[in-house]
Amino acid sequence: MKFAASLFSILLFLNGIMLTFQYHVYSDQLKEEDKAIHYNQDIDIVYRKGKLIVNHHLSSLPNESLKFVWPTKSVSKACSSHDKSNCNRLNKTLTGLQAGKTEEQTVSYVIPVSKKGLKSGQILQDVFLTLQNGTPVHTTVHISDETRSGGQWITGLPEVDSKSMKLVQYTMFSGNGPVTSLYWQKSKMKEIFTNDQMTLYGTNAISGDLANSLKGLEFENFEHVAIIETNKKRKSAGRILFTSELNEKTLEQKVILSQIHQLYKFDTTPSWAPEIVASFLTDRTLGSEKAKKMIAVLKNYMNQAQLTEWKKGLEKMQGKEVTTTNLDQLLTKSINLKTSFFTMNANNGNTLAPLLFEDKRPVYINELQQKNLQVIFKDGRILYSVKPILMNLGYTSKVGTHGFYVKSDTRSFRFPMDEPFYVYNNHRYDTISQPIEKYGNDYYVEEAWLVRLFLVNIEKSDKRIDIKTIKNEQ
């Protein structure tokens, strides 16, 4: 029961965050267009060869105007042919619903799929209509397979009915929350565990200890997920999760990350971003090796007050788009030092970019203010992003086979990135430190080397940093 108790405390915490978020959503301080919309939906899907025909019924609608977010691949958008009278609020451009008292509306659309039919193991994302700023409270999905392809459909919602009839194979799902994805597999899987919180699909029965732990899970406001055991590499989507192993640690991580994805929007971030957010909110260390290294860097640096500020900031991001930029802004505020830690790591692949701090003062080159020039601190040294400086001083620069190359009309440099020397106008000069260094996706020059090699003077005041050419090149 240790696993159950652990997961219960985590999800109870996440549910608390969700309730706090809902309170703020309804707060009178929010603008009208930013307020959340709650509604119910009943989605009827007919699968014919080459397409999904969707009749989407919305109910418990508020009386204000509502904007549709159509699936990207949807075509043949129209009022539902089943009930023409149930579209009186649909606007002429089919972009949304006008204000009105009718609480139910039904629209239809088609999602094209391969004419060869669905591929086994295929997961379809972005296939259902949503309302802007809207969150479905309850969803029912009906799937009628006219191709009689057999197999198994999964939505992430609990399955409540399945039957094979003369003309169609029918499956019904129903549960709280939205549905974002649709999965089909030719071979039918076994339900090796199911309750109100999750359904596990696999080939072999789970251990008695794991089954007993999972039976102890009972949560309010917890949206059901489907977890599918597979040896093939597949990416989880929404409430449909894939795993190559069924054990306590793996399931705990899968469930937590699923909840985090339902509370936050991670449309443009690397995969480690939700793992880091989840780790700090649940006091765990989850995810990839890079995520774990980044978490360790942050925890080793931040004191308790900074860590508390950071976690409060993460909680306030609920329901919003999470980007590396706003994570950097929150970290900057939490530690009171400017940093681009997350952005640099997004540009650095699987390699860890260090936690560097930036000078907040604006930088001027020959009296012209620079907008994209960073000044960072590393191990007691001051480094400047070198490319914008070189461009303003009349140099060109590039990365080549043997290092970083810099050239003007009269001067040329080559800086090997892994050896202690540089080449100036075909003459080699040995060094103790590297003049040019790379952090993240950018190249930097140490301040003393900038002055020495590129013939500039640097003046600093409380309000600005000035870089000025001190003599003409010869």
XYZ file of C-alpha atoms in Angstrom:
474
model
C 0.000 0.000 0.000
C 3.050 2.263 0.106
C 2.644 3.048 -3.597
C -1.044 3.851 -3.154
C -0.389 6.189 -0.249
C 2.427 7.903 -2.122
C 0.407 8.409 -5.272
C -2.613 9.505 -3.264
C -0.650 12.320 -1.613
C 0.720 13.454 -4.949
C -2.614 13.506 -6.720
C -4.344 15.084 -3.733
C -1.777 17.894 -4.023
C -2.428 18.190 -7.774
C -6.182 18.245 -7.169
C -5.652 21.073 -4.690
C -3.774 22.977 -7.349
C -6.616 22.383 -9.797
C -9.219 23.680 -7.352
C -7.079 26.748 -6.640
C -6.772 27.346 -10.364
C -10.522 27.041 -10.870
C -11.080 29.619 -8.115
C -8.764 32.083 -9.834
C -10.398 31.383 -13.185
C -13.750 32.459 -11.793
C -12.298 35.448 -9.977
C -13.868 38.779 -10.884
C -10.356 40.126 -11.413
C -10.063 38.187 -14.693
C -11.152 39.678 -17.985
C -14.396 38.304 -19.382
C -12.704 36.754 -22.434
C -10.225 34.909 -20.193
C -12.836 33.189 -18.026
C -13.114 29.425 -18.325
C -16.123 27.866 -20.019
C -17.489 24.564 -18.743
C -19.801 22.336 -20.757
C -20.709 18.700 -21.454
C -20.241 16.854 -24.737
C -21.503 13.740 -26.493
C -19.387 12.705 -29.506
C -20.734 10.226 -32.040
C -18.079 8.813 -34.410
C -18.777 6.655 -37.460
C -15.662 5.048 -38.924
C -15.919 4.425 -42.629
C -13.031 3.544 -44.879
C -10.885 6.644 -45.259
C -12.685 8.875 -42.776
C -14.195 9.480 -39.370
C -17.623 11.125 -39.487
C -18.198 13.055 -36.268
C -21.434 14.428 -34.854
C -20.442 16.544 -31.880
C -23.174 17.495 -29.412
C -22.443 20.261 -26.903
C -24.688 20.830 -23.889
C -24.900 22.963 -20.722
C -23.560 25.859 -22.771
C -23.397 29.390 -21.340
C -25.410 32.055 -23.127
C -22.466 34.189 -24.306
C -20.809 33.927 -27.733
C -18.348 31.034 -28.015
C -15.440 30.417 -30.376
C -14.715 27.013 -31.910
C -11.264 25.473 -32.137
C -11.716 23.085 -35.046
C -9.452 20.048 -35.494
C -6.668 20.965 -37.911
C -7.579 18.252 -40.445
C -11.361 18.586 -40.161
C -13.382 19.072 -43.352
C -17.077 19.212 -44.301
C -17.925 21.330 -41.252
C -21.641 21.881 -40.931
C -24.687 21.864 -38.736
C -25.449 18.284 -37.796
C -27.684 16.556 -40.333
C -29.286 14.651 -37.441
C -30.939 17.746 -36.008
C -30.981 20.909 -38.123
C -33.021 22.731 -35.469
C -30.176 22.315 -32.997
C -27.849 24.807 -34.700
C -29.670 28.094 -34.187
C -26.630 29.686 -32.499
C -24.113 28.585 -35.162
C -22.705 31.624 -36.970
C -22.490 31.840 -40.778
C -18.702 31.448 -40.868
C -18.848 28.291 -38.710
C -16.238 29.799 -36.383
C -18.395 29.621 -33.269
C -21.726 30.134 -31.589
C -23.573 33.393 -31.142
C -24.954 34.447 -27.791
C -28.261 32.791 -27.066
C -30.379 30.907 -24.578
C -30.250 27.490 -26.274
C -27.968 25.358 -24.125
C -27.458 22.555 -26.673
C -25.857 22.710 -30.108
C -24.697 19.980 -32.503
C -22.177 20.261 -35.334
C -20.694 17.698 -37.692
C -17.315 17.348 -39.365
C -15.143 14.764 -41.062
C -11.602 13.698 -40.151
C -9.893 12.128 -43.211
C -7.712 9.067 -42.540
C -5.797 6.790 -44.893
C -7.930 5.165 -47.579
C -6.149 1.943 -46.696
C -7.710 2.158 -43.269
C -6.338 2.890 -39.833
C -2.933 1.462 -39.047
C -2.786 -0.797 -36.005
C -1.208 1.070 -33.111
C -2.051 4.423 -34.663
C -2.949 7.259 -32.326
C -5.002 10.120 -33.737
C -4.551 13.495 -32.063
C -6.418 16.780 -32.532
C -9.520 15.030 -33.885
C -12.212 16.652 -31.741
C -13.726 20.115 -31.687
C -13.108 22.224 -28.580
C -14.281 25.606 -27.355
C -11.762 28.380 -26.804
C -11.109 28.676 -23.046
C -13.437 25.703 -22.658
C -13.129 22.600 -20.503
C -15.587 19.709 -20.853
C -16.935 18.571 -17.486
C -18.231 15.256 -18.832
C -17.655 13.459 -22.139
C -19.361 10.513 -23.797
C -17.929 8.975 -26.969
C -19.728 6.514 -29.244
C -17.705 4.736 -31.952
C -19.492 2.794 -34.692
C -17.033 0.935 -36.927
C -18.752 0.265 -40.249
C -15.603 -1.412 -41.608
C -15.888 -4.052 -38.878
C -12.105 -3.950 -38.496
C -12.275 -5.573 -35.071
C -9.518 -4.817 -32.615
C -9.811 -2.283 -29.848
C -10.585 1.429 -29.547
C -9.237 3.497 -26.643
C -9.912 7.143 -25.766
C -8.560 7.391 -22.214
C -12.112 7.555 -20.878
C -13.553 4.481 -19.133
C -15.089 1.980 -21.564
C -18.703 1.280 -20.586
C -20.005 -0.807 -23.470
C -18.771 -2.810 -26.465
C -20.727 -5.051 -28.817
C -20.436 -6.566 -32.272
C -23.584 -6.171 -34.370
C -24.513 -7.225 -37.894
C -23.560 -3.953 -39.584
C -21.197 -2.266 -37.119
C -18.944 -2.837 -34.173
C -19.878 -0.441 -31.381
C -17.866 0.907 -28.442
C -18.928 3.498 -25.876
C -16.803 5.495 -23.459
C -17.974 7.882 -20.760
C -16.296 9.848 -17.997
C -15.279 13.187 -16.556
C -13.089 15.664 -18.410
C -12.083 16.086 -22.044
C -10.984 13.575 -24.643
C -8.148 14.616 -26.943
C -6.958 11.473 -28.721
C -8.193 8.288 -30.321
C -6.262 5.001 -30.475
C -6.946 1.793 -32.374
C -5.125 -1.536 -32.258
C -5.925 -4.563 -34.413
C -5.265 -7.185 -31.743
C -7.510 -6.881 -28.729
C -5.726 -6.419 -25.411
C -6.630 -7.678 -21.978
C -7.790 -5.326 -19.264
C -5.321 -6.448 -16.611
C -6.555 -3.861 -14.119
C -9.344 -1.306 -14.089
C -10.982 1.082 -11.644
C -12.380 4.618 -11.722
C -8.898 6.095 -12.050
C -7.144 3.967 -14.659
C -7.360 0.988 -16.959
C -4.228 -1.038 -17.650
C -4.054 -2.959 -20.914
C -1.453 -5.669 -21.421
C -0.671 -9.261 -22.277
C 0.097 -10.702 -18.845
C -1.532 -10.339 -15.435
C 0.064 -7.897 -12.990
C 1.447 -9.016 -9.641
C -0.852 -9.311 -6.654
C 1.072 -6.627 -4.756
C 0.692 -4.102 -7.564
C -2.989 -4.956 -8.000
C -3.616 -4.470 -4.284
C -1.818 -1.112 -4.328
C -3.847 0.089 -7.302
C -7.113 -1.032 -5.698
C -6.464 1.374 -2.851
C -6.515 4.396 -5.144
C -9.647 6.480 -4.777
C -9.476 10.175 -5.678
C -11.862 13.016 -6.326
C -11.456 15.101 -9.510
C -9.010 12.537 -10.899
C -9.488 11.982 -14.629
C -9.315 8.402 -15.825
C -6.319 7.379 -17.952
C -5.615 4.351 -20.119
C -2.160 2.807 -19.765
C -1.119 0.436 -22.552
C 1.755 -1.989 -22.172
C 3.776 -2.200 -25.396
C 7.329 -3.016 -26.438
C 7.098 -0.584 -29.341
C 8.224 2.998 -28.889
C 5.091 5.111 -28.872
C 4.499 8.620 -27.595
C 1.779 9.125 -25.007
C -0.967 11.590 -25.860
C -3.433 13.163 -23.449
C -5.086 10.427 -21.400
C -3.632 7.590 -23.466
C -0.303 6.471 -22.006
C 2.171 3.865 -23.235
C 4.703 1.945 -21.181
C 7.108 -0.913 -21.815
C 6.902 -2.039 -18.209
C 4.265 -2.181 -15.510
C 5.775 -1.438 -12.115
C 5.112 1.026 -9.319
C 7.789 3.548 -10.295
C 6.841 3.623 -13.975
C 3.100 3.879 -13.321
C 3.607 6.600 -10.732
C 5.589 8.682 -13.214
C 3.144 8.056 -16.063
C 0.122 9.060 -13.987
C 1.760 12.172 -12.519
C 2.946 13.426 -15.912
C -0.488 12.764 -17.369
C -2.054 14.973 -14.690
C 0.553 17.705 -15.252
C -0.218 17.703 -18.985
C -3.897 18.158 -18.159
C -3.152 21.122 -15.870
C -0.593 22.906 -18.076
C 0.006 23.529 -21.782
C 3.414 22.385 -23.073
C 2.958 22.920 -26.806
C 6.430 24.254 -27.635
C 8.702 23.037 -24.850
C 11.146 20.112 -24.878
C 9.943 16.917 -23.175
C 11.964 17.685 -20.042
C 9.874 20.802 -19.227
C 6.753 18.971 -17.926
C 9.047 16.525 -16.130
C 10.748 19.394 -14.283
C 7.447 21.102 -13.428
C 6.005 17.800 -12.151
C 9.121 17.056 -10.104
C 9.045 20.357 -8.236
C 5.274 20.293 -7.642
C 5.341 16.746 -6.242
C 8.774 16.815 -4.538
C 9.938 13.978 -6.782
C 12.710 13.621 -9.346
C 11.068 12.403 -12.531
C 11.892 12.076 -16.184
C 14.906 11.849 -18.457
C 18.532 12.072 -17.437
C 18.674 15.667 -18.650
C 15.592 16.595 -16.606
C 17.160 15.034 -13.512
C 20.426 16.934 -14.057
C 18.577 20.246 -14.500
C 16.529 19.592 -11.351
C 19.732 18.866 -9.416
C 21.340 22.115 -10.632
C 18.332 24.163 -9.534
C 17.930 22.445 -6.171
C 21.635 22.787 -5.415
C 21.527 26.498 -6.121
C 18.202 27.661 -4.645
C 17.744 28.189 -0.932
C 14.437 27.339 0.760
C 12.903 30.800 0.277
C 13.821 30.822 -3.415
C 12.499 27.291 -3.850
C 9.171 28.266 -2.249
C 8.898 31.300 -4.543
C 9.686 29.110 -7.560
C 7.030 26.494 -6.694
C 4.379 29.165 -6.058
C 5.167 30.613 -9.466
C 4.758 27.209 -11.111
C 1.364 26.785 -9.478
C 0.228 30.154 -10.884
C 1.058 28.987 -14.433
C -1.889 26.545 -14.370
C -3.945 26.562 -17.517
C -1.416 28.760 -19.309
C 1.117 28.036 -22.001
C 4.440 27.013 -20.463
C 7.483 28.091 -22.485
C 11.194 28.109 -21.786
C 10.986 31.925 -21.830
C 8.398 32.191 -19.056
C 10.211 29.496 -17.045
C 13.340 31.665 -17.299
C 11.337 34.717 -16.242
C 9.988 32.879 -13.204
C 13.444 31.569 -12.267
C 14.902 35.077 -12.663
C 12.245 36.446 -10.313
C 12.721 33.606 -7.814
C 16.492 33.960 -7.463
C 16.656 37.710 -8.258
C 19.314 37.085 -10.913
C 18.678 37.184 -14.636
C 19.155 33.818 -16.349
C 18.279 31.981 -19.582
C 18.843 28.529 -18.108
C 15.819 26.882 -19.746
C 16.215 28.565 -23.130
C 19.893 27.610 -23.289
C 19.075 24.007 -22.432
C 16.350 23.916 -25.092
C 19.064 24.823 -27.620
C 21.616 22.358 -26.271
C 20.144 18.952 -27.138
C 20.790 16.279 -24.535
C 23.824 18.134 -23.155
C 23.329 20.111 -19.948
C 23.824 23.864 -20.279
C 25.036 25.402 -16.988
C 23.099 27.798 -14.796
C 24.523 31.157 -15.856
C 23.558 34.598 -14.652
C 23.221 37.660 -16.836
C 23.938 41.324 -16.351
C 20.630 43.194 -16.557
C 22.195 46.433 -17.763
C 21.725 47.374 -21.445
C 24.821 47.107 -23.641
C 25.857 49.773 -26.150
C 28.416 49.353 -28.932
C 29.726 52.697 -30.147
C 26.597 54.357 -28.648
C 24.174 51.990 -30.389
C 22.061 49.908 -27.973
C 22.124 46.142 -28.542
C 18.960 44.102 -27.989
C 20.336 40.571 -28.397
C 23.658 40.806 -26.601
C 24.048 38.824 -23.396
C 26.572 39.475 -20.662
C 26.895 36.440 -18.399
C 28.853 35.476 -15.281
C 30.626 32.130 -15.110
C 33.102 31.029 -12.430
C 34.025 34.610 -11.525
C 34.481 35.617 -15.155
C 32.442 37.959 -17.372
C 31.545 36.757 -20.853
C 29.840 38.508 -23.781
C 27.859 36.869 -26.591
C 30.416 37.393 -29.304
C 28.523 37.276 -32.611
C 26.551 40.552 -32.234
C 29.712 42.335 -31.052
C 31.752 41.115 -34.015
C 29.033 42.082 -36.482
C 28.933 45.627 -35.093
C 32.739 45.894 -35.219
C 32.898 44.929 -38.893
C 33.813 41.260 -38.575
C 32.198 38.160 -40.005
C 32.158 34.943 -38.001
C 31.324 31.310 -38.608
C 31.755 27.877 -37.078
C 34.008 25.632 -39.143
C 35.707 22.250 -39.042
C 38.624 23.450 -36.911
C 36.917 25.930 -34.619
C 35.351 29.369 -34.539
C 36.482 31.668 -37.395
C 36.510 35.484 -37.314
C 37.507 37.755 -40.188
C 37.601 41.431 -41.179
C 39.290 43.189 -44.089
C 42.684 43.195 -42.337
C 42.446 40.698 -39.476
C 41.574 37.012 -39.174
C 41.283 34.653 -36.199
C 40.702 30.968 -35.633
C 39.780 29.737 -32.179
C 39.909 25.948 -31.651
C 37.225 25.079 -29.109
C 39.127 22.213 -27.488
C 42.782 23.347 -27.473
C 44.557 26.205 -25.579
C 45.645 28.430 -28.459
C 44.322 30.747 -31.162
C 45.562 31.729 -34.634
C 45.794 35.411 -35.568
C 46.711 36.322 -39.175
C 48.261 32.865 -39.625
C 50.357 33.106 -36.418
C 49.676 30.750 -33.524
C 49.478 32.071 -29.942
C 49.265 29.746 -26.938
C 46.811 30.617 -24.143
C 46.001 29.543 -20.611
C 42.228 30.042 -21.010
C 39.902 29.746 -23.983
C 39.066 33.136 -25.559
C 35.845 31.804 -27.140
C 33.483 29.421 -25.306
C 30.156 27.860 -26.190
C 27.205 27.635 -23.806
C 23.866 26.395 -25.068
C 23.602 27.408 -28.708
C 25.651 30.626 -28.379
C 29.320 31.580 -28.402
C 30.851 33.908 -25.815
C 34.102 35.803 -25.436
C 35.694 36.500 -22.055
C 35.872 40.202 -21.233
C 39.675 40.458 -21.045
C 40.031 38.668 -24.381
C 37.390 40.913 -25.950
C 39.409 44.002 -24.995
C 42.751 42.498 -25.992
C 41.860 40.877 -29.309
C 39.192 43.111 -30.747
C 40.612 46.507 -29.793
C 37.775 47.870 -27.698
C 37.374 49.654 -24.399
C 34.615 48.716 -21.944
C 33.089 51.301 -19.627
C 30.455 50.425 -17.021
C 28.067 52.510 -14.972
C 25.103 51.581 -12.803
C 22.772 52.028 -15.768
C 24.665 50.709 -18.802
C 27.675 48.965 -20.325
C 29.524 50.715 -23.171
C 31.795 48.930 -25.653
C 33.790 51.389 -27.780
C 36.361 50.953 -30.501
C 39.646 52.467 -29.240
C 41.568 52.633 -32.511
C 41.328 51.757 -36.159
C 42.380 48.327 -37.287
C 45.690 48.064 -39.048
